[in-house]
Coordinates of C-alpha atoms and ligand atoms in Angstrom, one line a residue:
X1315 CA 0.0 0.0 0.0
X1316 CA 1.2 3.6 -0.7
X1317 CA 2.0 5.1 2.7
X1318 CA 1.3 8.8 3.2
X1319 CA 4.2 10.9 4.5
X1320 CA 3.7 11.4 8.2
X1321 CA 2.8 15.0 8.8
X1322 CA 2.3 16.5 12.3
X1323 CA -1.5 16.2 11.8
X1324 CA -1.3 12.6 10.8
X1325 CA 0.9 11.8 13.8
X1326 CA -1.3 13.9 16.2
X1327 CA -4.5 12.1 15.2
X1328 CA -2.9 8.7 14.9
X1329 CA -4.3 8.8 11.4
X1330 CA -3.7 5.6 9.6
X1331 CA -6.7 5.0 7.4
X1332 CA -7.7 1.4 6.9
X1333 CA -7.6 0.3 3.3
X1334 CA -11.0 -0.8 2.1
X1335 CA -9.7 -4.3 1.3
X1336 CA -8.7 -4.9 5.0
X1337 CA -12.0 -3.4 6.3
X1338 CA -13.8 -5.9 4.0
X1339 CA -11.8 -8.8 5.2
X1340 CA -12.4 -7.9 8.8
X1341 CA -16.2 -7.6 8.3
X1342 CA -16.2 -10.9 6.4
X1343 CA -14.5 -12.6 9.4
X1344 CA -17.0 -11.0 11.7
X1345 CA -20.1 -11.7 9.7
X1346 CA -19.5 -15.5 9.9
X1347 CA -19.0 -15.4 13.7
X1348 CA -21.3 -12.8 15.4
X1349 CA -25.1 -12.3 15.6
X1350 CA -26.5 -9.9 13.0
X1351 CA -26.1 -6.4 14.5
X1352 CA -29.0 -4.0 14.9
X1353 CA -26.7 -1.1 15.4
X1354 CA -23.2 -0.5 14.1
X1355 CA -20.9 2.3 15.5
X1356 CA -17.5 3.4 14.1
X1357 CA -16.2 5.7 16.9
X1358 CA -13.3 7.3 14.9
X1359 CA -14.6 6.5 11.4
X1360 CA -12.0 8.5 9.3
X1361 CA -12.9 8.3 5.6
X1362 CA -15.4 5.5 6.2
X1363 CA -13.8 2.2 5.1
X1364 CA -15.3 0.3 8.0
X1365 CA -18.8 1.8 7.6
X1366 CA -18.8 0.9 3.9
X1367 CA -17.5 -2.7 4.5
X1368 CA -20.0 -3.2 7.4
X1369 CA -22.9 -2.1 5.1
X1370 CA -21.7 -4.8 2.6
X1371 CA -21.3 -7.5 5.2
X1372 CA -24.4 -6.6 7.3
X1373 CA -26.8 -5.3 4.7
X1374 CA -29.8 -5.6 7.1
X1375 CA -28.4 -3.5 9.9
X1376 CA -31.0 -0.8 10.4
X1377 CA -28.7 1.9 12.0
X1378 CA -25.1 2.8 11.5
X1379 CA -23.3 5.8 13.1
X1380 CA -19.8 7.1 12.5
X1381 CA -17.9 9.8 14.5
X1382 CA -14.8 11.5 13.2
X1383 CA -12.9 14.6 14.4
X1384 CA -11.4 15.6 11.0
X1385 CA -14.0 17.5 8.8
X1386 CA -12.2 16.6 5.6
X1387 CA -12.5 12.9 6.5
X1388 CA -16.2 13.4 7.4
X1389 CA -16.8 14.8 3.9
X1390 CA -14.9 11.9 2.3
X1391 CA -16.8 9.3 4.4
X1392 CA -20.1 10.9 3.4
X1393 CA -19.1 10.9 -0.2
X1394 CA -18.0 7.2 -0.1
X1395 CA -21.3 6.2 1.6
X1396 CA -23.4 8.1 -1.0
X1397 CA -22.1 5.6 -3.6
X1398 CA -22.7 2.5 -1.3
X1399 CA -26.0 0.7 -1.4
X1400 CA -27.8 1.4 1.9
X1401 CA -25.5 4.3 2.6
X1402 CA -28.6 6.5 3.4
X1403 CA -28.9 4.6 6.7
X1404 CA -25.5 5.8 7.9
X1405 CA -25.1 8.9 10.0
X1406 CA -21.6 10.4 9.9
X1407 CA -21.1 13.0 12.6
X1408 CA -18.2 15.3 13.1
X1409 CA -17.2 15.0 16.7
X1410 CA -14.5 14.4 19.3
X1411 CA -14.3 10.9 20.9
X1412 CA -13.3 12.5 24.2
X1413 CA -16.2 14.9 24.2
X1414 CA -18.8 12.2 23.3
X1415 CA -21.0 10.8 26.0
X1416 CA -20.6 7.1 25.1
X1417 CA -23.0 5.8 27.8
X1418 CA -25.7 8.1 26.4
X1419 CA -25.0 7.3 22.7
X1420 CA -24.9 3.6 23.2
X1421 CA -27.9 3.5 25.5
X1422 CA -30.0 4.7 22.6
X1423 CA -29.0 1.9 20.3
X1424 CA -30.8 -1.5 19.7
X1425 CA -28.9 -4.7 20.4
X1426 CA -26.9 -6.5 19.3
X1427 CA -24.5 -3.6 18.8
X1428 CA -21.3 -3.9 16.8
X1429 CA -18.6 -1.3 17.6
X1430 CA -16.0 -1.6 14.9
X1431 CA -13.0 0.4 13.7
X1432 CA -9.4 1.3 14.0
X1433 CA -8.7 3.9 16.7
X1434 CA -5.8 6.4 16.5
X1435 CA -2.2 5.0 16.5
X1436 CA -0.6 7.4 18.9
X1437 CA 0.7 7.5 22.4
X1438 CA 0.1 10.2 25.1
X1439 CA 3.9 10.7 25.2
X1440 CA 4.0 11.4 21.4
X1441 CA 1.1 13.9 21.9
X1442 CA 3.0 15.6 24.7
X1443 CA 6.0 16.0 22.4
X1444 CA 3.8 17.4 19.6
X1445 CA 2.1 19.7 22.1
X1446 CA -1.3 18.2 21.1
X1447 CA -4.5 18.4 23.2
X1448 CA -6.0 15.3 21.5
X1449 CA -6.2 13.6 24.8
X1450 CA -8.8 12.6 27.4
X1451 CA -9.3 15.3 29.9
X1452 CA -8.2 13.7 33.1
X1453 CA -10.5 15.6 35.4
X1454 CA -13.6 14.2 33.6
X1455 CA -12.7 10.7 34.7
X1456 CA -11.7 11.1 38.3
X1457 CA -14.3 8.7 39.5
X1458 CA -13.6 6.0 36.9
X1459 CA -11.1 3.6 38.5
X1460 CA -9.9 1.9 35.3
X1461 CA -9.6 4.9 33.1
X1462 CA -8.2 7.0 35.9
X1463 CA -5.5 4.5 36.4
X1464 CA -4.6 4.8 32.7
X1465 CA -4.6 8.6 32.6
X1466 CA -2.4 8.5 35.7
X1467 CA 0.2 6.4 33.8
X1468 CA 3.2 8.2 32.3
X1469 CA 2.6 6.9 28.8
X1470 CA -0.4 5.2 27.3
X1471 CA -1.8 4.4 23.9
X1472 CA -4.8 6.6 23.0
X1473 CA -6.4 3.6 21.5
X1474 CA -6.1 1.7 24.8
X1475 CA -7.9 4.5 26.5
X1476 CA -10.6 4.6 23.8
X1477 CA -11.1 0.8 23.8
X1478 CA -11.5 0.7 27.6
X1479 CA -13.9 3.6 27.5
X1480 CA -16.1 1.8 24.9
X1481 CA -15.9 -1.5 26.7
X1482 CA -16.9 0.0 30.0
X1483 CA -19.9 1.7 28.3
X1484 CA -20.9 -1.6 26.6
X1485 CA -20.7 -3.6 29.9
X1486 CA -24.0 -5.4 30.4
X1487 CA -25.1 -5.0 26.8
X1488 CA -25.2 -7.6 24.0
X1489 CA -22.5 -6.3 21.8
X1490 CA -19.3 -7.0 19.9
X1491 CA -16.4 -4.7 20.0
X1492 CA -14.0 -5.4 17.1
X1493 CA -11.0 -3.1 16.7
X1494 CA -7.7 -3.1 14.9
X1495 CA -4.9 -2.2 17.4
X1496 CA -1.4 -3.1 18.5
X1497 CA -1.1 -6.5 20.2
X1498 CA 0.0 -4.8 23.4
X1499 CA -3.1 -2.6 23.4
X1500 CA -5.3 -5.7 22.9
X1501 CA -3.8 -7.4 25.9
X1502 CA -4.2 -4.3 28.1
X1503 CA -7.8 -4.0 27.1
X1504 CA -8.4 -7.8 27.8
X1505 CA -6.6 -7.5 31.1
X1506 CA -8.9 -4.6 32.1
X1507 CA -12.0 -6.5 31.1
X1508 CA -11.0 -9.6 33.0
X1509 CA -9.8 -7.7 36.1
X1510 CA -12.8 -5.4 36.3
X1511 CA -15.3 -8.2 35.8
X1512 CA -16.8 -6.8 32.6
X1513 CA -19.4 -9.3 31.2
X1514 CA -17.7 -11.0 28.3
X1515 CA -18.3 -14.2 26.4
X1516 CA -15.9 -15.2 23.6
X1517 CA -13.0 -13.1 22.5
X1518 CA -10.2 -13.4 20.0
X1519 CA -7.1 -11.8 18.7
X1520 CA -6.3 -12.3 15.0
X1521 CA -2.9 -11.1 13.7
X1522 CA -2.8 -8.6 10.9
X1523 CA 0.1 -7.4 8.8
X1524 CA 0.4 -3.8 10.0
X1525 CA 3.5 -3.3 7.8
X1526 CA 1.7 -4.1 4.6
X1527 CA -1.6 -2.3 5.4
X1528 CA -0.4 0.7 7.5
X1529 CA 3.4 0.8 6.9
X1530 CA 3.7 0.4 10.7
X1531 CA 6.4 -1.8 12.1
X1532 CA 4.4 -3.1 15.0
X1533 CA 2.6 -6.4 15.9
X1534 CA -1.0 -5.7 15.5
X1535 CA -4.3 -7.6 15.4
X1536 CA -8.1 -7.5 15.2
X1537 CA -9.3 -7.7 18.8
X1538 CA -12.9 -9.0 19.0
X1539 CA -14.7 -9.0 22.3
X1540 CA -18.3 -10.4 22.5
X1541 CA -19.9 -8.8 25.4
X1542 CA -22.7 -10.8 26.9
X1543 CA -24.6 -10.2 30.2
X1544 CA -24.0 -12.9 32.8
X1545 CA -20.8 -14.3 31.2
X1546 CA -17.2 -13.8 32.3
X1547 CA -15.0 -15.9 30.0
X1548 CA -11.4 -15.4 30.9
X1549 CA -9.9 -17.1 27.8
X1550 CA -9.1 -15.4 24.5
X1551 CA -8.4 -17.4 21.3
X1552 CA -5.3 -16.4 19.3
X1553 CA -5.2 -16.8 15.5
X1554 CA -2.0 -16.3 13.5
X1555 CA -3.8 -14.8 10.6
X1556 CA -7.0 -12.8 10.2
X1557 CA -8.9 -15.5 8.3
X1558 CA -7.5 -18.6 10.1
X1559 CA -10.1 -21.2 11.1
X1560 CA -7.8 -22.9 13.6
X1561 CA -6.6 -21.1 16.7
X1562 CA -2.9 -21.2 17.6
X1563 CA -3.3 -20.8 21.3
X1564 CA -5.2 -19.3 24.2
X1565 CA -4.2 -16.3 26.3
X1566 CA -6.1 -15.7 29.4
X1567 CA -6.5 -14.5 33.0
X1568 CA -6.2 -16.7 36.1
X1569 CA -5.6 -15.8 39.8
X1570 CA -4.8 -12.2 38.9
X1571 CA -2.2 -13.1 36.2
X1572 CA -2.4 -12.2 32.5
X1573 CA -1.3 -15.4 30.7
X1574 CA 0.4 -15.9 27.4
X1575 CA -0.2 -19.6 27.6
X1576 CA -3.1 -20.8 29.8
X1577 CA -2.3 -24.5 29.3
X1578 CA 1.3 -24.1 30.6
X1579 CA 0.0 -22.1 33.6
X1580 CA -2.5 -24.8 34.5
X1581 CA 0.3 -27.4 34.4
X1582 CA 2.8 -25.5 36.5
X1583 CA 0.8 -23.0 38.6
X1584 CA 1.9 -24.8 41.8
X1585 CA 5.4 -23.4 41.2
X1586 CA 4.0 -19.9 41.4
X1587 CA 4.9 -18.2 44.6
X1588 CA 7.4 -16.1 46.5
X1589 CA 10.8 -16.6 45.1
X1590 CA 13.5 -17.3 47.7
X1591 CA 15.8 -15.0 45.7
X1592 CA 15.1 -11.5 44.7
X1593 CA 15.7 -10.7 41.1
X1594 CA 17.7 -7.4 40.6
X1595 CA 18.4 -5.1 37.7
X1596 CA 21.8 -3.9 36.6
X1597 CA 23.2 -0.5 37.3
X1598 CA 21.4 2.6 36.0
X1599 CA 23.6 5.6 35.2
X1600 CA 22.1 7.2 32.0
X1601 CA 25.5 8.4 30.9
X1602 CA 27.4 5.7 29.1
X1603 CA 29.8 8.2 27.4
X1604 CA 31.3 8.9 30.8
X1605 CA 30.5 5.9 32.9
X1606 CA 31.3 3.1 30.5
X1607 CA 35.0 2.5 29.6
X1608 CA 37.4 0.2 27.9
X1609 CA 40.8 -0.7 29.4
X1610 CA 43.6 0.4 27.2
X1611 CA 47.4 0.3 28.0
X1612 CA 46.9 0.6 31.7
X1613 CA 44.4 3.5 31.3
X1614 CA 40.7 3.7 30.2
X1615 CA 39.1 4.9 27.0
X1616 CA 35.6 6.5 27.6
X1617 CA 32.7 7.0 25.2
X1618 CA 34.1 10.5 24.3
X1619 CA 37.2 8.8 22.9
X1620 CA 39.3 10.3 25.7
X1621 CA 42.0 8.2 27.3
X1622 CA 41.8 8.7 31.1
X1623 CA 43.7 7.5 34.2
X1624 CA 41.5 6.2 37.0
X1625 CA 42.1 4.2 40.2
X1626 CA 40.7 0.7 40.1
X1627 CA 38.6 1.2 43.2
X1628 CA 35.4 2.3 41.5
X1629 CA 35.9 0.5 38.2
X1630 CA 34.2 -2.8 37.6
X1631 CA 34.1 -5.2 34.7
X1632 CA 30.8 -4.9 32.9
X1633 CA 28.6 -6.8 30.5
X1634 CA 25.9 -5.3 28.3
X1635 CA 22.5 -6.8 27.7
X1636 CA 23.5 -7.9 24.2
X1637 CA 26.5 -9.8 25.6
X1638 CA 24.4 -11.5 28.3
X1639 CA 21.8 -12.4 25.6
X1640 CA 24.4 -14.0 23.3
X1641 CA 26.1 -15.8 26.2
X1642 CA 29.4 -13.9 25.6
X1643 CA 29.9 -13.5 29.3
X1644 CA 33.4 -15.0 29.8
X1645 CA 35.6 -12.0 29.0
X1646 CA 34.0 -8.6 29.6
X1647 CA 35.6 -6.0 27.3
X1648 CA 34.0 -3.0 29.0
X1649 CA 34.2 -1.5 32.5
X1650 CA 31.8 0.6 34.5
X1651 CA 32.5 3.4 36.9
X1652 CA 30.2 2.5 39.9
X1653 CA 30.3 5.6 42.1
X1654 CA 28.2 4.2 45.0
X1655 CA 27.8 0.9 46.8
X1656 CA 24.2 1.7 47.9
X1657 CA 21.6 4.1 46.7
X1658 CA 22.0 7.6 48.1
X1659 CA 25.5 7.0 49.4
X1660 CA 27.5 10.3 49.7
X1661 CA 29.8 10.5 46.7
X1662 CA 32.1 13.1 48.2
X1663 CA 34.0 10.3 49.8
X1664 CA 35.4 9.4 46.4
X1665 CA 37.6 12.5 46.6
X1666 CA 39.6 11.1 49.5
X1667 CA 39.5 7.5 48.3
X1668 CA 40.3 7.9 44.6
X1669 CA 41.5 11.4 43.7
X1670 CA 41.8 10.8 39.9
X1671 CA 38.4 9.3 39.7
X1672 CA 36.9 12.2 41.5
X1673 CA 38.7 14.7 39.2
X1674 CA 37.4 12.7 36.2
X1675 CA 33.8 13.0 37.6
X1676 CA 34.2 16.8 38.2
X1677 CA 35.7 17.3 34.7
X1678 CA 32.7 15.5 33.2
X1679 CA 30.1 16.9 35.5
X1680 CA 28.3 18.7 32.7
X1681 CA 27.3 15.4 31.2
X1682 CA 26.3 13.8 34.5
X1683 CA 24.5 16.9 35.9
X1684 CA 22.5 17.1 32.6
X1685 CA 20.9 13.7 33.1
X1686 CA 17.2 14.3 32.4
X1687 CA 15.6 11.6 34.7
X1688 CA 14.0 13.0 37.8
X1689 CA 15.5 10.1 39.9
X1690 CA 18.8 12.0 39.9
X1691 CA 17.3 15.2 41.4
X1692 CA 18.0 15.8 45.0
X1693 CA 20.5 12.9 45.1
X1694 CA 24.3 13.1 45.7
X1695 CA 26.1 14.4 42.6
X1696 CA 27.2 11.6 40.2
X1697 CA 24.6 9.1 41.7
X1698 CA 23.8 5.8 40.1
X1699 CA 20.8 3.5 40.7
X1700 CA 20.4 -0.2 41.1
X1701 CA 23.2 -0.6 43.5
X1702 CA 23.4 -2.6 46.7
X1703 CA 25.3 -5.5 48.2
X1704 CA 23.9 -7.6 45.4
X1705 CA 25.7 -5.6 42.8
X1706 CA 29.0 -6.7 44.2
X1707 CA 28.3 -10.4 44.7
X1708 CA 30.9 -12.5 43.0
X1709 CA 28.5 -14.9 41.4
X1710 CA 25.4 -14.0 39.5
X1711 CA 22.8 -15.7 37.3
X1712 CA 21.9 -13.2 34.6
X1713 CA 19.4 -12.8 31.8
X1714 CA 18.8 -9.9 29.3
X1715 CA 15.3 -8.4 29.5
X1716 CA 15.6 -6.9 26.0
X1717 CA 16.1 -10.0 23.8
X1718 CA 13.6 -12.6 22.9
X1719 CA 15.5 -15.5 24.3
X1720 CA 15.0 -17.3 27.6
X1721 CA 18.6 -18.1 28.4
X1722 CA 20.2 -17.7 31.8
X1723 CA 24.0 -17.4 32.2
X1724 CA 26.3 -17.8 35.1
X1725 CA 28.6 -14.8 35.5
X1726 CA 31.6 -15.2 37.8
X1727 CA 34.2 -12.7 38.9
X1728 CA 36.6 -11.3 36.3
X1729 CA 40.2 -10.5 37.4
X1730 CA 39.0 -11.0 41.0
X1731 CA 36.3 -8.3 40.7
X1732 CA 32.5 -8.9 40.5
X1733 CA 31.0 -8.2 37.1
X1734 CA 28.3 -5.6 36.8
X1735 CA 25.5 -5.2 34.2
X1736 CA 23.7 -2.4 32.4
X1737 CA 20.1 -1.8 33.7
X1738 CA 18.4 -4.0 31.1
X1739 CA 19.9 -7.1 32.6
X1740 CA 18.2 -8.9 35.4
X1741 CA 20.1 -11.1 37.8
X1742 CA 20.1 -13.2 41.0
X1743 CA 23.2 -12.8 43.3
X1744 CA 24.8 -16.0 44.5
X1745 CA 27.5 -16.4 47.2
X1746 CA 29.4 -19.3 45.6
X1747 CA 30.0 -21.0 42.3
X1748 CA 28.2 -24.1 43.6
X1749 CA 25.1 -22.1 44.5
X1750 CA 25.1 -20.4 41.1
X1751 CA 25.4 -23.8 39.4
X1752 CA 22.5 -25.2 41.3
X1753 CA 20.3 -22.1 40.6
X1754 CA 21.1 -22.2 36.9
X1755 CA 20.3 -25.9 36.6
X1756 CA 16.9 -25.0 38.0
X1757 CA 16.3 -22.0 35.8
X1758 CA 17.5 -23.6 32.6
X1759 CA 15.3 -26.7 33.1
X1760 CA 12.5 -27.6 30.7
X1761 CA 10.0 -27.1 33.5
X1762 CA 11.2 -23.5 34.3
X1763 CA 11.1 -22.7 30.6
X1764 CA 7.5 -23.9 30.3
X1765 CA 6.6 -22.1 33.5
X1766 CA 7.9 -18.8 32.2
X1767 CA 6.3 -19.3 28.8
X1768 CA 3.0 -19.1 30.6
X1769 CA 3.7 -15.5 31.3
X1770 CA 5.9 -14.2 28.5
X1771 CA 4.5 -12.3 25.6
X1772 CA 7.3 -12.5 23.1
X1773 CA 6.1 -9.6 21.0
X1774 CA 6.3 -7.2 23.9
X1775 CA 9.0 -4.5 23.9
X1776 CA 10.6 -6.1 27.0
X1777 CA 9.3 -9.6 27.0
X1778 CA 11.2 -10.7 30.1
X1779 CA 10.6 -8.6 33.2
X1780 CA 11.5 -8.9 36.9
X1781 CA 7.8 -9.3 37.6
X1782 CA 7.7 -12.4 35.5
X1783 CA 11.0 -13.8 36.8
X1784 CA 9.9 -13.3 40.4
X1785 CA 6.8 -15.4 39.9
X1786 CA 8.8 -18.7 40.0
X1787 CA 9.3 -20.2 43.5
X1788 CA 12.7 -21.8 43.1
X1789 CA 12.2 -24.0 46.1
X1790 CA 9.0 -25.4 44.7
X1791 CA 10.9 -26.0 41.4
X1792 CA 13.8 -27.7 43.3
X1793 CA 11.2 -30.0 45.0
X1794 CA 9.6 -30.8 41.6
X1795 CA 13.1 -31.7 40.3
X1796 CA 14.1 -33.7 43.4
X1797 CA 16.7 -31.1 44.3
X1798 CA 15.2 -29.8 47.5
X1799 CA 18.0 -31.1 49.8
X1800 CA 20.7 -29.5 47.6
X1801 CA 18.7 -26.3 47.4
X1802 CA 18.3 -26.2 51.3
X1803 CA 22.1 -26.1 51.6
X1804 CA 22.1 -22.6 50.1
X1805 CA 18.9 -20.8 51.1
X1806 CA 16.7 -20.6 54.2
X1807 CA 13.7 -22.8 53.7
X1808 CA 11.8 -20.9 56.4
X1809 CA 8.5 -19.6 55.0
X1810 CA 7.6 -16.1 55.8
X1811 CA 4.4 -15.6 57.9
X1812 CA 2.4 -14.1 55.1
X1813 CA 3.1 -17.0 52.9
X1814 CA 2.3 -19.7 55.5
X1815 CA -1.0 -18.0 56.3
X1816 CA -1.9 -18.1 52.7
X1817 CA -0.9 -21.8 52.5
X1818 CA -2.9 -22.5 55.7
X1819 CA -5.9 -21.0 54.0
X1820 CA -5.3 -23.0 50.9
X1821 CA -5.1 -26.3 52.7
X1822 CA -8.1 -25.7 55.0
Ligands
SAM2699 C1 -6.2 5.0 12.6 S1 -7.3 6.2 11.9 C2 -8.5 5.1 11.4 C3 -9.7 5.7 10.7 C4 -10.8 4.8 10.4 N1 -11.3 4.2 11.7 C5 -10.4 3.6 9.5 O1 -10.3 2.5 10.0 O2 -10.0 3.9 8.4 C6 -7.8 7.0 13.3 C7 -8.9 8.1 13.0 O3 -9.2 8.6 14.3 C8 -9.5 10.0 14.1 N2 -9.4 10.7 15.4 C9 -8.3 11.0 16.1 N3 -8.6 11.6 17.2 C10 -9.9 11.6 17.3 C11 -10.8 12.1 18.3 N4 -10.4 12.7 19.4 N5 -12.2 12.0 18.0 C12 -12.6 11.4 16.9 N6 -11.8 10.9 15.9 C13 -10.5 11.0 16.1 C14 -8.4 10.4 13.1 O4 -8.8 11.6 12.4 C15 -8.4 9.2 12.1 O5 -9.4 9.3 11.1

């Protein structure tokens, strides 16, 4: 498809018009699967592809309504529908999604209702950069738990907000909501439905080729939610292609978890619990030019290509996420200047302990002081984050959060110093090589892999997160693998009170 050049206006309104051919395919998929709608709504109808395709697939639908903010698109949609049989039944209104009273509008419509479309492809952060006001007004939604939680988030997809707004207004009605959106948005909408107890029957996600149809390099899908009073189905079928008859899997919701693989969860949910180990992130410094170095002829070369002399006291061998992901962990080529051993530690002590290092920091203060993140404000100068005893443990089990591979590596000391990581690496600190070897044998087992696969969405930006890693109770896994005694040699098996109370309740 010919992709329009992205102007500010296109970006601001997330304006990627659906080609008619795709709208027709979507409506053909729906017409074979949902009850004949009495009312059809396209909440951000653009130039009207979905309204036209819906008229073709549901020729008996008595009422169709489209809303669109852009007056030129409204004119195009009206013109398109004038040439479509039955187009006289479609009302295209110029309006703002955020100013529309959706409860009121949907209340007046006969059931079953079909809400169909392709909401704007833009995030609140992008709108902030563009200085755009095409956002929900936060104050309007103070009393709405779900939406309020979203508007409180630093960054959110506008389509996520719109979808949830529509689903909340459709709760308790016989309706289908079928929208093209990013996979990540579809998952957030489903999570919201399931968590908030919205009455839902079947649902599905069917992959679409966003690159071909929209020139967008994202994983996207048709999300279809069949809302049905009295139902609360927490499974969602996954299809690899829009028109597939056979599903490729089921994502779902159980015990408060959003699941990438419901079957795997059902098999291994008894391994879910409090991990005896705490997963940690690598060191965050936001200034790689100054803080990351390469050893060279007894000195260090920084990211500004300067050769500098530093005492060894604050310099540690480091591995980047890509090296951890590829398993190239044996011979770290980089070093990191770690200015603190715990968060908030006074950095002025560096001056007495390592004069050259302190001078280096002062000489490069303009880079460090200019770090944008608010976490550095009101902290000692040259602060870093993600530091504690665990940073300096000699043995670690590490995994990269950025790469789409579930592979854990043992990282031991290098030249008698503990190896540190960048902040996209997650790790467990271990006291000895033996402990690290046992822990990695657990984590790299087929059972652990299947357990984690229950939670990991591989198309997410960061598929592996601390939250996911922390779900696996390594003691329960050791028991499953007959390694409980060996495991007991390294960690306390004492169960914390909160946990034992929960267990007591479970076994009552
Ligand atoms: C991704 S395009 C899709 C258009 C149409 N739904 C389709 O499938 O071809 C998103 C549409 O949302 C419209 N839009 C953006 N913000 C809006 C708002 N606040 N209210 C109503 N429409 C809006 C844009 O003008 C654009 O036409």
